Short mmCIF file of N, CA and C in Angstrom, two decimals:
data_model
loop_
_atom_site.label_atom_id
_atom_site.label_comp_id
_atom_site.label_asym_id
_atom_site.label_seq_id
_atom_site.Cartn_x
_atom_site.Cartn_y
_atom_site.Cartn_z
N MET A 1 -32.63 64.35 102.89
CA MET A 1 -31.90 63.66 103.95
C MET A 1 -32.78 62.62 104.64
N ILE A 2 -34.07 62.90 104.79
CA ILE A 2 -34.96 61.95 105.45
C ILE A 2 -35.03 60.65 104.63
N THR A 3 -35.11 60.77 103.32
CA THR A 3 -35.16 59.59 102.45
C THR A 3 -33.86 58.79 102.55
N VAL A 4 -32.74 59.48 102.57
CA VAL A 4 -31.44 58.81 102.69
C VAL A 4 -31.35 58.10 104.05
N GLY A 5 -31.81 58.76 105.09
CA GLY A 5 -31.79 58.15 106.42
C GLY A 5 -32.68 56.92 106.48
N ALA A 6 -33.89 57.02 105.91
CA ALA A 6 -34.81 55.88 105.91
C ALA A 6 -34.23 54.73 105.09
N PHE A 7 -33.65 55.03 103.93
CA PHE A 7 -33.04 53.99 103.11
C PHE A 7 -31.88 53.33 103.85
N SER A 8 -31.05 54.11 104.48
CA SER A 8 -29.90 53.57 105.21
C SER A 8 -30.34 52.68 106.37
N ALA A 9 -31.36 53.12 107.11
CA ALA A 9 -31.86 52.32 108.22
C ALA A 9 -32.46 51.00 107.70
N GLY A 10 -33.21 51.07 106.62
CA GLY A 10 -33.79 49.86 106.03
C GLY A 10 -32.73 48.91 105.51
N LEU A 11 -31.70 49.46 104.88
CA LEU A 11 -30.61 48.63 104.37
C LEU A 11 -29.87 47.95 105.52
N LEU A 12 -29.58 48.69 106.57
CA LEU A 12 -28.92 48.11 107.74
C LEU A 12 -29.77 47.02 108.39
N PHE A 13 -31.08 47.28 108.48
CA PHE A 13 -32.00 46.29 109.04
C PHE A 13 -32.02 45.03 108.17
N GLY A 14 -32.13 45.19 106.87
CA GLY A 14 -32.14 44.06 105.95
C GLY A 14 -30.86 43.25 106.02
N LEU A 15 -29.73 43.92 106.07
CA LEU A 15 -28.45 43.20 106.19
C LEU A 15 -28.37 42.44 107.51
N GLY A 16 -28.88 43.04 108.57
CA GLY A 16 -28.90 42.36 109.86
C GLY A 16 -29.78 41.11 109.82
N LEU A 17 -30.90 41.20 109.12
CA LEU A 17 -31.77 40.03 108.98
C LEU A 17 -31.08 38.92 108.21
N ILE A 18 -30.36 39.28 107.15
CA ILE A 18 -29.64 38.28 106.35
C ILE A 18 -28.53 37.64 107.17
N LEU A 19 -27.70 38.47 107.81
CA LEU A 19 -26.56 37.95 108.58
C LEU A 19 -26.99 37.10 109.77
N SER A 20 -28.13 37.42 110.37
CA SER A 20 -28.58 36.69 111.55
C SER A 20 -29.34 35.42 111.20
N GLY A 21 -29.72 35.27 109.95
CA GLY A 21 -30.49 34.11 109.53
C GLY A 21 -31.99 34.28 109.65
N MET A 22 -32.44 35.46 110.07
CA MET A 22 -33.87 35.70 110.25
C MET A 22 -34.63 35.70 108.92
N SER A 23 -33.94 35.86 107.80
CA SER A 23 -34.62 35.84 106.51
C SER A 23 -34.72 34.43 105.94
N ASN A 24 -34.21 33.45 106.66
CA ASN A 24 -34.27 32.05 106.23
C ASN A 24 -35.41 31.36 106.99
N PRO A 25 -36.53 31.06 106.31
CA PRO A 25 -37.66 30.46 107.02
C PRO A 25 -37.34 29.13 107.69
N ALA A 26 -36.43 28.35 107.13
CA ALA A 26 -36.07 27.07 107.75
C ALA A 26 -35.41 27.30 109.11
N LYS A 27 -34.59 28.32 109.22
CA LYS A 27 -33.92 28.63 110.50
C LYS A 27 -34.94 29.13 111.52
N VAL A 28 -35.87 29.96 111.06
CA VAL A 28 -36.90 30.48 111.95
C VAL A 28 -37.79 29.35 112.45
N LEU A 29 -38.21 28.46 111.55
CA LEU A 29 -39.06 27.34 111.95
C LEU A 29 -38.30 26.39 112.88
N GLY A 30 -36.99 26.24 112.68
CA GLY A 30 -36.17 25.46 113.60
C GLY A 30 -36.15 26.06 114.99
N PHE A 31 -36.14 27.37 115.08
CA PHE A 31 -36.18 28.05 116.37
C PHE A 31 -37.53 27.84 117.05
N LEU A 32 -38.60 27.85 116.26
CA LEU A 32 -39.95 27.71 116.82
C LEU A 32 -40.33 26.26 117.14
N ASP A 33 -39.54 25.30 116.67
CA ASP A 33 -39.84 23.89 116.86
C ASP A 33 -39.26 23.40 118.20
N LEU A 34 -39.95 23.72 119.27
CA LEU A 34 -39.46 23.37 120.61
C LEU A 34 -39.50 21.87 120.88
N ALA A 35 -40.41 21.16 120.24
CA ALA A 35 -40.56 19.73 120.49
C ALA A 35 -39.69 18.88 119.56
N GLY A 36 -39.10 19.49 118.54
CA GLY A 36 -38.29 18.74 117.58
C GLY A 36 -36.83 19.12 117.69
N ARG A 37 -36.23 19.41 116.54
CA ARG A 37 -34.81 19.81 116.50
C ARG A 37 -34.69 21.32 116.70
N TRP A 38 -34.79 21.74 117.95
CA TRP A 38 -34.80 23.16 118.28
C TRP A 38 -33.45 23.79 117.99
N ASP A 39 -33.49 24.96 117.33
CA ASP A 39 -32.28 25.73 117.04
C ASP A 39 -32.34 27.02 117.86
N PRO A 40 -31.63 27.11 118.98
CA PRO A 40 -31.74 28.27 119.87
C PRO A 40 -30.98 29.51 119.40
N SER A 41 -30.30 29.46 118.27
CA SER A 41 -29.44 30.57 117.87
C SER A 41 -30.19 31.89 117.67
N LEU A 42 -31.45 31.82 117.25
CA LEU A 42 -32.18 33.07 117.05
C LEU A 42 -32.56 33.75 118.35
N ALA A 43 -32.52 33.01 119.45
CA ALA A 43 -32.77 33.63 120.75
C ALA A 43 -31.70 34.68 121.04
N LEU A 44 -30.48 34.41 120.65
CA LEU A 44 -29.39 35.40 120.82
C LEU A 44 -29.64 36.63 119.95
N VAL A 45 -30.12 36.39 118.73
CA VAL A 45 -30.43 37.51 117.83
C VAL A 45 -31.53 38.37 118.44
N MET A 46 -32.58 37.72 118.93
CA MET A 46 -33.69 38.47 119.52
C MET A 46 -33.26 39.19 120.80
N GLY A 47 -32.45 38.53 121.61
CA GLY A 47 -31.94 39.18 122.81
C GLY A 47 -31.11 40.41 122.48
N GLY A 48 -30.26 40.30 121.46
CA GLY A 48 -29.48 41.45 121.02
C GLY A 48 -30.37 42.57 120.50
N ALA A 49 -31.42 42.21 119.77
CA ALA A 49 -32.35 43.22 119.25
C ALA A 49 -33.08 43.93 120.38
N VAL A 50 -33.49 43.19 121.38
CA VAL A 50 -34.17 43.80 122.53
C VAL A 50 -33.22 44.74 123.27
N ALA A 51 -31.97 44.33 123.44
CA ALA A 51 -30.99 45.18 124.12
C ALA A 51 -30.75 46.48 123.36
N VAL A 52 -30.51 46.37 122.05
CA VAL A 52 -30.28 47.57 121.24
C VAL A 52 -31.53 48.45 121.22
N GLY A 53 -32.71 47.81 121.07
CA GLY A 53 -33.95 48.58 121.06
C GLY A 53 -34.21 49.30 122.37
N SER A 54 -33.90 48.64 123.48
CA SER A 54 -34.10 49.26 124.80
C SER A 54 -33.23 50.50 124.96
N ILE A 55 -32.00 50.40 124.53
CA ILE A 55 -31.09 51.56 124.59
C ILE A 55 -31.59 52.68 123.68
N ALA A 56 -32.01 52.30 122.46
CA ALA A 56 -32.49 53.31 121.50
C ALA A 56 -33.73 54.02 122.03
N PHE A 57 -34.68 53.28 122.61
CA PHE A 57 -35.89 53.91 123.15
C PHE A 57 -35.56 54.79 124.34
N ALA A 58 -34.62 54.36 125.20
CA ALA A 58 -34.23 55.18 126.35
C ALA A 58 -33.62 56.50 125.88
N LEU A 59 -32.78 56.44 124.85
CA LEU A 59 -32.20 57.67 124.31
C LEU A 59 -33.26 58.54 123.64
N ALA A 60 -34.18 57.92 122.93
CA ALA A 60 -35.22 58.67 122.23
C ALA A 60 -36.13 59.40 123.22
N ARG A 61 -36.40 58.79 124.37
CA ARG A 61 -37.26 59.44 125.37
C ARG A 61 -36.62 60.71 125.91
N ARG A 62 -35.30 60.76 125.93
CA ARG A 62 -34.60 61.95 126.44
C ARG A 62 -34.55 63.08 125.43
N ARG A 63 -34.67 62.73 124.14
CA ARG A 63 -34.57 63.73 123.08
C ARG A 63 -35.97 64.21 122.70
N GLY A 64 -36.08 65.40 122.24
CA GLY A 64 -37.36 65.90 121.76
C GLY A 64 -37.50 65.77 120.26
N ARG A 65 -36.37 65.61 119.57
CA ARG A 65 -36.40 65.58 118.12
C ARG A 65 -35.45 64.51 117.60
N THR A 66 -35.70 64.09 116.36
CA THR A 66 -34.82 63.13 115.73
C THR A 66 -33.51 63.81 115.33
N VAL A 67 -32.55 63.02 114.89
CA VAL A 67 -31.26 63.57 114.44
C VAL A 67 -31.46 64.55 113.29
N LEU A 68 -32.47 64.28 112.44
CA LEU A 68 -32.74 65.15 111.30
C LEU A 68 -33.71 66.27 111.62
N GLY A 69 -34.13 66.39 112.89
CA GLY A 69 -34.96 67.52 113.31
C GLY A 69 -36.44 67.26 113.38
N GLY A 70 -36.91 66.09 113.01
CA GLY A 70 -38.34 65.77 113.08
C GLY A 70 -38.75 65.41 114.48
N PRO A 71 -40.06 65.45 114.75
CA PRO A 71 -40.53 65.09 116.08
C PRO A 71 -40.40 63.58 116.31
N ILE A 72 -40.14 63.21 117.56
CA ILE A 72 -40.08 61.80 117.93
C ILE A 72 -41.47 61.40 118.41
N ARG A 73 -42.04 60.40 117.76
CA ARG A 73 -43.38 59.92 118.12
C ARG A 73 -43.25 58.49 118.67
N LEU A 74 -43.20 58.38 119.97
CA LEU A 74 -43.11 57.07 120.61
C LEU A 74 -44.51 56.57 120.95
N PRO A 75 -44.70 55.25 121.01
CA PRO A 75 -46.03 54.72 121.37
C PRO A 75 -46.45 55.21 122.75
N GLU A 76 -47.71 55.50 122.88
CA GLU A 76 -48.23 55.98 124.15
C GLU A 76 -49.04 54.92 124.88
N ALA A 77 -49.54 53.92 124.17
CA ALA A 77 -50.37 52.88 124.79
C ALA A 77 -49.54 52.02 125.73
N THR A 78 -50.08 51.75 126.89
CA THR A 78 -49.38 50.90 127.87
C THR A 78 -50.24 49.72 128.30
N GLN A 79 -51.50 49.69 127.88
CA GLN A 79 -52.42 48.63 128.28
C GLN A 79 -52.30 47.41 127.36
N ILE A 80 -52.38 46.23 127.95
CA ILE A 80 -52.48 45.00 127.17
C ILE A 80 -53.97 44.72 127.03
N ASP A 81 -54.50 44.96 125.84
CA ASP A 81 -55.93 44.79 125.62
C ASP A 81 -56.20 43.64 124.65
N ARG A 82 -57.46 43.41 124.39
CA ARG A 82 -57.90 42.31 123.52
C ARG A 82 -57.29 42.41 122.13
N ARG A 83 -57.30 43.61 121.55
CA ARG A 83 -56.77 43.79 120.20
C ARG A 83 -55.28 43.46 120.13
N LEU A 84 -54.53 43.85 121.15
CA LEU A 84 -53.09 43.55 121.18
C LEU A 84 -52.86 42.04 121.26
N VAL A 85 -53.60 41.36 122.13
CA VAL A 85 -53.43 39.92 122.30
C VAL A 85 -53.82 39.18 121.02
N ILE A 86 -54.94 39.54 120.42
CA ILE A 86 -55.37 38.88 119.18
C ILE A 86 -54.35 39.12 118.07
N GLY A 87 -53.87 40.35 117.96
CA GLY A 87 -52.85 40.66 116.95
C GLY A 87 -51.57 39.87 117.16
N ALA A 88 -51.13 39.76 118.42
CA ALA A 88 -49.91 39.01 118.72
C ALA A 88 -50.09 37.53 118.41
N VAL A 89 -51.26 36.97 118.72
CA VAL A 89 -51.52 35.56 118.43
C VAL A 89 -51.52 35.33 116.92
N LEU A 90 -52.20 36.19 116.17
CA LEU A 90 -52.23 36.05 114.71
C LEU A 90 -50.83 36.20 114.11
N PHE A 91 -50.06 37.15 114.61
CA PHE A 91 -48.70 37.33 114.13
C PHE A 91 -47.87 36.08 114.39
N GLY A 92 -47.95 35.55 115.61
CA GLY A 92 -47.19 34.34 115.97
C GLY A 92 -47.61 33.14 115.15
N MET A 93 -48.91 32.99 114.89
CA MET A 93 -49.38 31.88 114.07
C MET A 93 -48.85 31.98 112.64
N GLY A 94 -48.91 33.18 112.09
CA GLY A 94 -48.38 33.38 110.74
C GLY A 94 -46.89 33.13 110.66
N TRP A 95 -46.17 33.58 111.67
CA TRP A 95 -44.72 33.39 111.72
C TRP A 95 -44.40 31.90 111.83
N GLY A 96 -45.17 31.19 112.67
CA GLY A 96 -44.93 29.77 112.85
C GLY A 96 -45.28 28.93 111.64
N VAL A 97 -46.30 29.33 110.90
CA VAL A 97 -46.71 28.57 109.73
C VAL A 97 -45.79 28.85 108.54
N ALA A 98 -45.49 30.12 108.31
CA ALA A 98 -44.74 30.51 107.11
C ALA A 98 -43.24 30.62 107.35
N GLY A 99 -42.82 30.92 108.57
CA GLY A 99 -41.40 31.14 108.83
C GLY A 99 -40.97 32.55 108.46
N PHE A 100 -41.93 33.39 108.12
CA PHE A 100 -41.65 34.78 107.77
C PHE A 100 -42.47 35.69 108.66
N CYS A 101 -41.93 36.87 108.92
CA CYS A 101 -42.70 37.99 109.43
C CYS A 101 -42.42 39.12 108.44
N PRO A 102 -43.05 40.29 108.57
CA PRO A 102 -42.97 41.29 107.49
C PRO A 102 -41.56 41.69 107.06
N GLY A 103 -40.67 41.99 107.98
CA GLY A 103 -39.32 42.42 107.58
C GLY A 103 -38.56 41.37 106.80
N PRO A 104 -38.41 40.17 107.34
CA PRO A 104 -37.73 39.11 106.59
C PRO A 104 -38.44 38.74 105.29
N ALA A 105 -39.75 38.89 105.23
CA ALA A 105 -40.46 38.58 103.98
C ALA A 105 -40.04 39.54 102.87
N ILE A 106 -39.86 40.81 103.21
CA ILE A 106 -39.41 41.78 102.21
C ILE A 106 -38.01 41.44 101.74
N VAL A 107 -37.15 41.08 102.68
CA VAL A 107 -35.78 40.67 102.32
C VAL A 107 -35.83 39.41 101.45
N GLY A 108 -36.65 38.44 101.85
CA GLY A 108 -36.77 37.21 101.08
C GLY A 108 -37.32 37.45 99.68
N ALA A 109 -38.29 38.34 99.57
CA ALA A 109 -38.86 38.67 98.25
C ALA A 109 -37.79 39.32 97.37
N ALA A 110 -37.00 40.21 97.97
CA ALA A 110 -35.94 40.86 97.20
C ALA A 110 -34.88 39.85 96.76
N ALA A 111 -34.72 38.78 97.54
CA ALA A 111 -33.76 37.73 97.19
C ALA A 111 -34.35 36.73 96.20
N GLY A 112 -35.65 36.88 95.90
CA GLY A 112 -36.28 36.03 94.90
C GLY A 112 -36.94 34.77 95.43
N TYR A 113 -37.17 34.68 96.75
CA TYR A 113 -37.85 33.51 97.30
C TYR A 113 -39.33 33.57 96.95
N ALA A 114 -39.82 32.55 96.25
CA ALA A 114 -41.24 32.51 95.87
C ALA A 114 -42.14 32.49 97.10
N LYS A 115 -41.73 31.75 98.15
CA LYS A 115 -42.54 31.67 99.37
C LYS A 115 -42.70 33.05 100.02
N ALA A 116 -41.67 33.88 99.90
CA ALA A 116 -41.75 35.23 100.48
C ALA A 116 -42.78 36.07 99.72
N TRP A 117 -42.82 35.92 98.41
CA TRP A 117 -43.81 36.65 97.60
C TRP A 117 -45.22 36.20 97.95
N ILE A 118 -45.40 34.89 98.14
CA ILE A 118 -46.72 34.37 98.52
C ILE A 118 -47.11 34.90 99.89
N PHE A 119 -46.16 34.89 100.83
CA PHE A 119 -46.42 35.42 102.16
C PHE A 119 -46.81 36.89 102.09
N MET A 120 -46.05 37.67 101.30
CA MET A 120 -46.35 39.11 101.21
C MET A 120 -47.72 39.36 100.60
N ALA A 121 -48.11 38.58 99.60
CA ALA A 121 -49.44 38.73 99.01
C ALA A 121 -50.52 38.44 100.06
N ALA A 122 -50.33 37.38 100.83
CA ALA A 122 -51.29 37.04 101.89
C ALA A 122 -51.30 38.12 102.97
N MET A 123 -50.13 38.64 103.31
CA MET A 123 -50.05 39.69 104.32
C MET A 123 -50.78 40.94 103.86
N LEU A 124 -50.56 41.34 102.63
CA LEU A 124 -51.24 42.54 102.10
C LEU A 124 -52.74 42.33 102.01
N ALA A 125 -53.16 41.11 101.64
CA ALA A 125 -54.59 40.80 101.60
C ALA A 125 -55.19 40.90 103.01
N GLY A 126 -54.49 40.35 103.99
CA GLY A 126 -54.95 40.44 105.37
C GLY A 126 -55.03 41.88 105.86
N MET A 127 -54.06 42.70 105.47
CA MET A 127 -54.09 44.11 105.85
C MET A 127 -55.28 44.82 105.23
N ALA A 128 -55.60 44.49 103.98
CA ALA A 128 -56.75 45.09 103.30
C ALA A 128 -58.05 44.67 103.98
N VAL A 129 -58.17 43.39 104.31
CA VAL A 129 -59.38 42.91 105.01
C VAL A 129 -59.54 43.65 106.33
N TYR A 130 -58.45 43.77 107.07
CA TYR A 130 -58.50 44.49 108.34
C TYR A 130 -58.90 45.96 108.13
N ARG A 131 -58.30 46.58 107.15
CA ARG A 131 -58.55 48.01 106.88
C ARG A 131 -60.03 48.30 106.65
N PHE A 132 -60.70 47.36 105.98
CA PHE A 132 -62.10 47.59 105.63
C PHE A 132 -63.06 46.83 106.53
N SER A 133 -62.56 46.29 107.65
CA SER A 133 -63.40 45.57 108.59
C SER A 133 -63.84 46.50 109.72
N ARG A 134 -64.74 45.99 110.53
CA ARG A 134 -65.21 46.78 111.67
C ARG A 134 -64.15 46.87 112.78
N PHE A 135 -63.12 46.01 112.73
CA PHE A 135 -62.10 46.00 113.77
C PHE A 135 -61.15 47.19 113.67
N SER A 136 -61.03 47.79 112.50
CA SER A 136 -60.08 48.90 112.34
C SER A 136 -60.65 50.22 112.82
N GLN A 137 -61.90 50.23 113.24
CA GLN A 137 -62.53 51.48 113.68
C GLN A 137 -62.00 51.91 115.01
#
């Protein structure tokens, strides 16, 4: 059941990315281009995601277990530290350059976009460098 639940959640997430245009790097870059031909439509998508996520986290905090009976493990960190800021900056730079972030890149790769495969290879290489660096300690 856990595998079915994870697959269903991933499928729903992927479909949401496709329907919202988040898997299209041109649309994402249009949203990030504030000085050019700005496309504000993804702001609505992000606002909706924040609203749904806020409700989901509020409900999860009240429950002790998942629907399938597993423990709920919510983030405990509340501090904005150097590692968080550096990670957010690197994430934003990658998103702005490539037009992909990890979720949409997986959807794009499954759809056969060569740029998504290149992004995923670079992302995995970056994860490996981080894993074996002094920063992951």
